[in-house]
C-alpha positions as a printed Julia matrix, in Angstrom:
504×3 Matrix{Float64}:
  85.58  58.25  71.2
  83.5   59.63  73.23
  80.47  58.66  71.76
  81.12  55.06  71.96
  79.65  55.88  75.19
  76.34  55.26  73.52
  77.59  51.37  72.87
  77.69  51.34  76.38
  74.11  49.75  77.25
  74.89  47.12  74.31
  76.83  45.57  77.02
  74.09  44.95  79.05
  71.66  44.63  76.37
  73.72  42.32  73.79
  71.68  39.04  73.59
  68.61  40.08  73.09
  70.1   42.24  69.77
  71.52  39.3   69.13
  68.09  37.02  69.56
  65.98  40.14  67.31
  69.01  38.92  64.04
  68.42  35.4   65.27
  64.51  36.04  65.01
  64.66  37.44  61.87
  65.42  34.38  60.41
  68.19  31.74  60.48
  71.45  32.54  60.31
  72.18  33.22  56.12
  73.56  31.17  54.23
  76.05  33.78  52.44
  77.61  30.95  49.63
  81.31  32.72  49.41
  82.32  36.38  50.68
  85.57  37.61  51.8
  84.96  40.19  55.12
  87.97  41.98  56.69
  86.4   44.61  59.97
  88.65  47.52  60.17
  88.46  48.35  63.7
  89.65  51.88  65.25
  91.66  51.57  67.98
  93.24  54.74  68.98
  93.83  56.64  71.88
  90.45  58.55  72.34
  89.08  54.84  72.9
  88.25  53.66  76.12
  88.78  50.69  77.81
  84.84  49.96  77.74
  84.4   51.37  74.08
  87.04  49.0   73.66
  85.21  46.39  74.65
  81.57  47.59  73.97
  82.81  47.1   70.48
  84.19  44.3   70.75
  81.34  42.18  71.56
  79.48  44.11  68.42
  81.43  42.32  66.2
  80.69  39.12  68.15
  77.44  39.6   67.36
  78.06  40.64  64.19
  80.21  37.35  64.12
  76.86  35.08  65.34
  74.88  35.78  62.21
  77.48  34.52  59.67
  77.2   31.54  58.14
  80.89  31.08  58.89
  83.36  28.45  56.61
  85.84  28.59  54.62
  83.25  27.6   51.42
  80.84  30.57  52.46
  82.6   34.27  55.11
  86.0   34.68  55.66
  85.62  36.9   57.52
  89.93  38.98  59.14
  90.96  41.56  61.58
  92.55  44.28  61.05
  92.9   47.22  63.89
  94.68  50.95  63.56
  96.25  53.14  65.88
  99.14  55.32  63.96
 100.22  51.76  62.29
  97.41  49.15  60.79
  97.82  45.79  63.43
  96.18  42.1   61.84
  94.28  40.53  64.67
  93.59  37.35  62.07
  94.35  37.35  58.72
  90.85  35.9   56.68
  93.18  32.7   55.97
  93.3   31.54  59.76
  89.52  30.29  61.22
  86.91  28.25  59.77
  85.32  28.13  63.21
  83.34  30.92  65.01
  84.43  30.23  68.47
  87.99  30.54  67.27
  87.86  34.12  65.93
  85.56  34.69  68.75
  88.39  34.26  71.22
  90.8   36.3   68.82
  88.31  39.49  69.41
  88.29  38.52  73.09
  92.46  38.35  73.05
  92.34  42.15  71.54
  94.48  44.06  72.67
  93.83  48.33  71.09
  96.91  50.31  70.21
  95.17  53.69  71.47
  97.88  55.95  69.79
  97.12  57.64  66.81
  93.29  57.58  63.92
  95.7   56.34  60.44
  92.56  55.22  58.49
  94.15  55.72  55.26
  96.84  53.39  56.37
  94.65  51.76  58.01
  92.26  51.12  54.16
  95.98  50.9   52.37
  96.5   47.61  54.35
  93.69  45.87  53.5
  93.6   46.38  50.26
  96.92  45.91  49.9
  96.91  42.68  52.1
  93.97  41.95  54.36
  92.5   41.0   50.72
  95.01  39.15  49.07
  95.86  36.06  48.05
  99.0   34.98  50.72
  95.87  36.02  53.48
  93.93  33.93  52.57
  91.4   35.99  50.36
  89.85  34.33  47.21
  91.55  35.21  43.59
  89.86  37.73  41.39
  88.16  35.6   38.67
  86.72  33.19  40.79
  84.49  36.17  41.48
  84.62  36.16  45.81
  82.48  39.33  46.73
  84.83  41.47  49.4
  83.8   43.83  51.83
  85.43  45.78  54.07
  83.42  47.13  57.38
  85.37  50.28  58.93
  83.9   51.55  62.15
  86.53  54.63  63.91
  84.75  57.41  65.5
  87.02  60.08  64.72
  88.67  62.04  62.11
  90.98  60.72  60.33
  94.69  62.49  60.42
  95.46  61.14  56.94
  93.32  61.46  53.59
  91.32  58.33  53.17
  89.58  59.72  49.65
  92.2   58.43  47.39
  92.55  55.29  49.09
  89.21  54.04  49.71
  87.83  55.29  45.2
  91.42  53.01  44.48
  90.44  49.59  47.2
  85.97  49.86  45.46
  87.62  50.41  42.09
  89.45  46.75  42.39
  85.85  45.43  43.4
  86.48  45.92  47.43
  82.35  46.96  48.85
  83.52  49.14  52.35
  80.46  49.87  54.95
  82.09  52.68  57.26
  80.3   52.82  60.29
  81.1   56.38  62.4
  80.38  56.7   66.39
  79.02  59.64  67.18
  81.83  62.53  66.02
  83.01  60.64  63.15
  83.51  62.75  60.45
  80.52  62.18  58.09
  82.02  63.85  55.46
  85.58  61.04  55.78
  82.75  58.22  55.96
  81.23  59.44  53.47
  84.45  59.62  51.34
  85.31  56.05  52.35
  81.76  53.89  51.72
  80.64  52.79  47.64
  77.65  53.46  46.7
  74.85  53.93  47.0
  75.57  55.93  50.24
  72.72  55.95  52.09
  73.49  52.13  52.29
  76.98  52.22  53.44
  77.79  54.78  55.48
  76.34  54.91  58.91
  75.92  57.11  62.06
  76.53  55.18  65.05
  73.88  57.02  67.54
  71.88  55.14  69.74
  71.75  51.33  70.68
  68.32  51.45  68.04
  70.85  52.76  64.69
  73.65  49.67  65.96
  70.55  47.33  65.91
  69.85  48.77  62.91
  73.16  48.23  60.91
  74.03  45.29  62.45
  70.27  44.27  60.6
  70.54  45.61  57.32
  74.22  43.71  57.47
  72.95  40.39  57.53
  69.91  41.19  55.54
  72.28  42.88  52.11
  74.44  39.6   52.69
  71.9   37.23  52.77
  70.68  39.12  50.06
  73.6   37.74  47.89
  72.17  34.51  49.49
  70.0   33.88  46.56
  72.17  34.49  43.32
  74.93  32.47  45.37
  73.03  29.42  46.09
  71.17  29.29  42.39
  72.63  28.28  39.63
  71.47  31.57  38.24
  73.89  31.55  34.42
  74.27  34.94  34.25
  77.27  35.78  31.69
  77.79  38.92  33.07
  76.09  39.5   36.74
  73.56  38.25  39.66
  71.69  40.98  41.61
  68.68  39.42  43.8
  65.49  41.2   44.01
  63.44  39.85  46.79
  63.0   36.78  46.46
  63.77  36.9   42.75
  67.34  38.18  40.95
  67.73  39.71  37.71
  70.93  39.23  34.91
  72.86  42.47  34.22
  75.07  43.59  31.46
  78.51  45.76  31.4
  77.12  48.58  29.97
  77.13  49.04  26.5
  76.63  45.7   26.22
  72.1   43.98  26.14
  71.06  40.95  27.73
  69.54  38.96  25.34
  66.46  36.93  25.06
  67.82  34.54  27.31
  67.76  36.79  30.6
  71.42  35.65  31.22
  73.89  36.02  27.97
  74.84  39.4   26.44
  75.5   40.61  23.67
  79.05  41.14  21.71
  80.12  41.63  18.74
  80.49  38.56  16.96
  81.48  38.65  12.63
  84.38  39.57  11.71
  88.35  40.47  13.02
  90.15  43.09  14.57
  93.12  43.25  16.03
  93.24  46.47  18.76
  95.14  48.39  20.68
  94.79  50.34  23.66
  97.76  52.7   24.02
  97.38  53.95  27.96
  98.61  57.38  29.42
 100.64  56.39  33.16
 101.6   59.86  33.79
 101.83  61.44  37.07
  99.14  63.54  36.41
  96.3   59.81  36.27
  97.25  59.28  39.52
  97.0   55.91  41.44
  92.9   55.56  41.85
  92.45  56.66  38.43
  94.32  54.6   36.77
  92.49  51.41  38.41
  89.2   52.79  37.21
  90.88  53.48  33.6
  91.61  49.61  34.02
  88.17  48.65  34.71
  86.83  51.19  32.17
  89.17  48.62  29.7
  88.13  46.36  31.07
  84.22  46.47  30.07
  84.65  47.37  26.76
  86.63  44.12  26.14
  83.7   42.8   28.33
  81.1   43.25  23.93
  85.22  41.85  22.27
  84.83  38.69  20.73
  88.2   37.86  22.24
  90.07  35.1   20.36
  92.76  34.34  18.11
  89.96  33.41  14.99
  88.76  37.18  16.29
  89.66  40.17  18.2
  93.07  40.67  19.05
  93.45  42.47  21.95
  97.35  43.96  23.01
  97.99  46.65  25.66
 100.25  50.03  25.54
 101.27  51.91  28.8
 103.3   55.16  28.68
 104.44  57.64  30.4
 108.25  59.37  30.0
 108.42  55.67  28.7
 106.56  53.24  26.6
 105.82  48.83  27.66
 103.81  46.77  26.43
 101.71  45.45  28.91
 100.79  42.42  26.73
 101.03  41.99  22.54
  97.95  41.79  20.39
  99.65  37.8   20.11
  99.55  37.48  24.53
  95.98  35.77  24.66
  93.18  34.18  23.24
  90.44  35.13  25.76
  88.09  37.62  27.38
  89.22  36.33  30.92
  92.33  36.06  30.11
  92.82  39.75  28.35
  91.0   41.23  32.02
  93.04  39.87  34.15
  96.11  40.89  32.9
  94.86  44.73  32.46
  93.87  44.36  36.81
  97.93  43.32  36.77
  98.65  45.98  35.36
 100.84  48.37  37.92
 101.07  52.25  36.89
 103.65  53.99  35.89
 103.77  57.46  36.44
 106.1   60.44  35.66
 105.67  62.81  32.03
 103.78  61.91  28.99
 105.25  61.17  26.3
 101.85  60.42  23.99
 103.74  61.04  20.23
 107.06  58.12  21.1
 103.66  56.59  22.45
 102.61  56.61  19.05
 106.12  55.31  17.41
 105.67  51.97  19.49
 102.6   51.2   18.07
 103.19  52.2   14.19
 106.57  49.98  15.01
 106.71  47.04  17.27
 102.47  46.86  18.25
 101.35  46.06  15.05
 103.71  44.08  13.57
 102.95  40.3   12.59
 105.95  39.47  15.51
 103.57  40.48  18.45
 101.17  38.54  16.74
  99.03  41.0   14.52
  98.18  39.18  11.02
  99.55  39.4    7.74
  98.09  42.65   6.15
  97.42  40.36   3.09
  94.07  38.86   5.48
  92.87  41.91   5.6
  91.76  42.41   9.3
  91.11  46.25  10.44
  93.85  47.7   13.03
  92.78  50.21  15.82
  94.35  52.1   18.2
  92.93  53.3   20.59
  94.62  55.94  22.78
  93.88  56.86  26.93
  95.14  60.33  27.89
  93.98  62.26  31.15
  95.99  65.13  29.18
  98.71  67.91  26.93
 101.46  65.51  25.39
 105.01  66.86  26.2
 106.81  65.87  22.36
 105.78  65.97  19.02
 102.43  63.6   18.2
 102.28  64.89  14.7
 104.37  63.16  13.01
 103.24  59.8   14.62
  99.88  59.74  14.23
  99.94  61.25  10.36
 102.39  57.45  10.0
  99.29  55.72  11.92
  96.86  57.29   9.34
  99.53  56.41   6.51
  99.77  52.33   8.04
  96.21  51.92   6.75
  95.1   52.61  11.12
  91.71  52.53  12.63
  92.2   55.32  15.29
  90.21  56.57  18.44
  91.02  58.95  21.29
  89.97  58.52  24.23
  90.21  62.0   26.24
  89.22  63.11  30.11
  89.35  65.98  32.34
  93.08  68.33  31.32
  93.06  66.92  27.93
  93.54  68.3   24.91
  90.77  68.86  21.88
  93.32  69.31  19.16
  95.17  67.13  20.41
  93.34  64.49  20.61
  91.52  65.55  17.07
  95.25  64.79  15.27
  95.73  61.44  16.63
  92.34  60.91  15.38
  91.03  58.82  12.24
  88.06  61.25  10.56
  85.45  62.39  10.6
  86.82  63.52  14.06
  83.34  62.79  15.72
  82.94  59.29  15.08
  86.52  58.76  16.68
  86.99  61.07  19.18
  85.75  61.11  22.49
  85.99  63.37  26.07
  84.66  62.7   29.77
  85.07  65.51  32.63
  87.06  62.89  34.91
  88.07  60.26  34.97
  84.67  58.24  36.97
  81.85  59.36  34.1
  83.98  57.47  31.16
  81.77  54.37  31.79
  78.71  56.9   28.76
  81.34  56.24  26.23
  81.15  53.14  26.59
  77.76  53.03  23.55
  79.5   55.44  21.18
  82.61  53.03  21.79
  81.52  49.72  20.84
  79.1   51.68  18.02
  82.7   52.22  16.21
  85.06  49.39  17.59
  82.29  46.42  17.97
  82.32  45.08  14.18
  79.06  44.34  13.07
  78.13  47.81  13.88
  81.93  49.87  12.81
  84.94  49.66  10.67
  84.98  45.69  10.47
  80.78  45.31   9.63
  81.25  41.37   7.88
  85.47  41.53   7.3
  85.56  37.94   6.59
  90.05  36.58   6.16
  89.95  36.07   2.41
  92.76  35.74  -0.2
  93.47  39.29  -1.32
  94.15  38.29  -5.0
  90.15  36.84  -4.89
  87.94  39.42  -7.36
  86.06  39.97  -4.96
  88.55  40.95  -2.14
  89.64  43.6   -5.28
  86.51  45.26  -5.54
  85.84  45.76  -1.96
  89.23  47.36  -1.8
  89.19  49.84  -4.17
  85.68  50.77  -3.23
  87.18  50.76   0.52
  89.61  52.69  -0.71
  88.17  55.37  -3.38
  85.45  55.48   0.29
  82.02  52.93  -1.0
  81.88  50.86  -2.87
  81.8   50.29  -6.96
  77.38  49.8   -6.37
  77.05  52.21  -4.0
  80.18  55.26  -4.39
  79.05  56.59  -0.64
  78.4   53.97   1.61
  81.05  55.04   3.43
  79.69  58.34   4.18
  75.99  57.41   4.39
  76.87  54.28   6.5
  78.66  57.82   9.29
  75.5   59.66   8.2
  73.43  56.98   9.38
  75.22  56.27  12.55
  75.64  59.52  13.5
  70.94  59.78  12.96
  70.86  57.01  14.55
  73.0   57.67  17.78
  71.26  60.87  17.93
  68.32  59.75  18.09
  69.48  57.73  20.81
  70.64  59.94  23.04
  67.17  62.53  21.86
  65.51  59.5   23.2
  66.75  59.83  26.26
  65.83  62.44  26.58
  62.95  62.03  26.13
  62.75  58.84  29.35
  63.76  61.42  31.52
  60.99  64.96  31.23
C-alpha cells in the first residue's frame, strides 16, 4: 500500500482536479448505468492513504449524473472479508453517497480480491441490491481499486463476471500486480487497466473514465432504434449486430432466419471439466445462436437440455414463444458439474425432447428436427446406439466440440457430411467464429430447412418432395442435395479466402 503515498498530493490538489473534470464539459448525463466501486482496504493501507482514496471516490462521484433513472452507485470494500458500504438501491442523492464514503472505516486485514469480485457479481449487481434487471440492458460497471497482489485467485471469477455482462475497470496503485489487473479487466485492456503512479495518472483515469461514461450518453439519450446494440462514436453512433448476422439496409435491424420452421434442441455439456466461467461463455454462445433464429410458436422452437452424470431438461420446445424469453431462460440455467454422460443425453433427446408432449410439432407437418450437442471432452458412456438412433429418427445432428473434445465422437454424433455438421474450437473463448458455420447450416433459408412449409403430407407435392429427399434430391434434380452441399462448402471457402485476402 506504500504506492498510495503518491496519492497524498491529491489531498491538497483535489479541488483543481475536480475543476478540470468540470472544465472538460458539463456533468455528463449517462442515462441508465449501474456502477459499483470495489475498494481495497487491506491492512497495508495506511490511514492517510485510505483518506486519499476516499477523496478520490468523492471526486469521481461529482462528475457523475446520479439518480434512480440515471447512474446508480454502490460501494463495497474488502480485505479478508467483503463489506457493503452502500448498495445500488441505497441513495439517489450524491450528498448522501459522499457522507457514507466519508464515514467509511477500513477493514485492515488481508487482500481477497477474488472474493470481492464474487460478491460484486452475485450480490452487489443483483436486482435485490438495486441493479436493473438484465432484460433492461442497463450497463453494469465495476471499478476495482487495489494496491497489491491478491491473496486469492481472480482470473476465473473475473471471467465469470465479464461473461455475465459486467464491465470491469482495474485501477492499481504503484506496487499493484499488473498481471492480476489484466486478468480482472475487460477488453480492450488498454482502456480498462490503469496503473496509478502519479497525480497525472490519477487525473487521466478520472478524465478518461468520465469521458467513456459520457460517450454512452449519445446512445442512451436518443431513440437510436438499433435492434441489437448501439455504439457511440464521437458525435455519432452506429448499430451493431451479433456475430454471424448482418446489418440490414436500414442500418438498424439485423437479418435472421425468417423462412421455414425448425424444432431445435440444444444439448449442453455441464460436466465438471467445463468449469463455471466457461459454462457462462457457452450460455452466451447459445444466446448468439438464438439471435439469428426467428423464434415463435409458428417459426423456430427452441429447447435446452443440460447433461453431466445425469440429464436435466432446462426448458422444452413448447415453453417459450419469443427469442427474448428463450435468452432469459438460458441465462438462468445453473451449472450442474460432475460427469459426462453424452450417450444418456442423446437417449433423453430422442425419447423425450422431440416428443409432442414436450412441444415438438407432429411429424405429419414435416417440420425439420435439429439436435445440437456442445461438449468439451470424452463421453463416459457409449454414444453409438443413441447417436445412430437419433439419425434414424430423422433428427439432423450437429456436434460442437471444445478443447479436449474427441473428434471421433463428434463425427459419430453428427449427421453426414461431417464437414458440414461438426465444428470445433480450441477453447471456450474462441467459439464465436463457429457461429457463421452454424448459421449457414441451421438457418432455414440457408440450410437444411430452406423453404419448408407446413402442409399436409398427403398432398401430391409433399409426396414428390418426400421421395426426392429420401433419394437425395428432387425429381427434377436427383443430385440436388449433393449440389447444395457442394455449393455451401464452396461459398464458405470463398468467404474464408476473401477474409485472408483482406488481412494481407
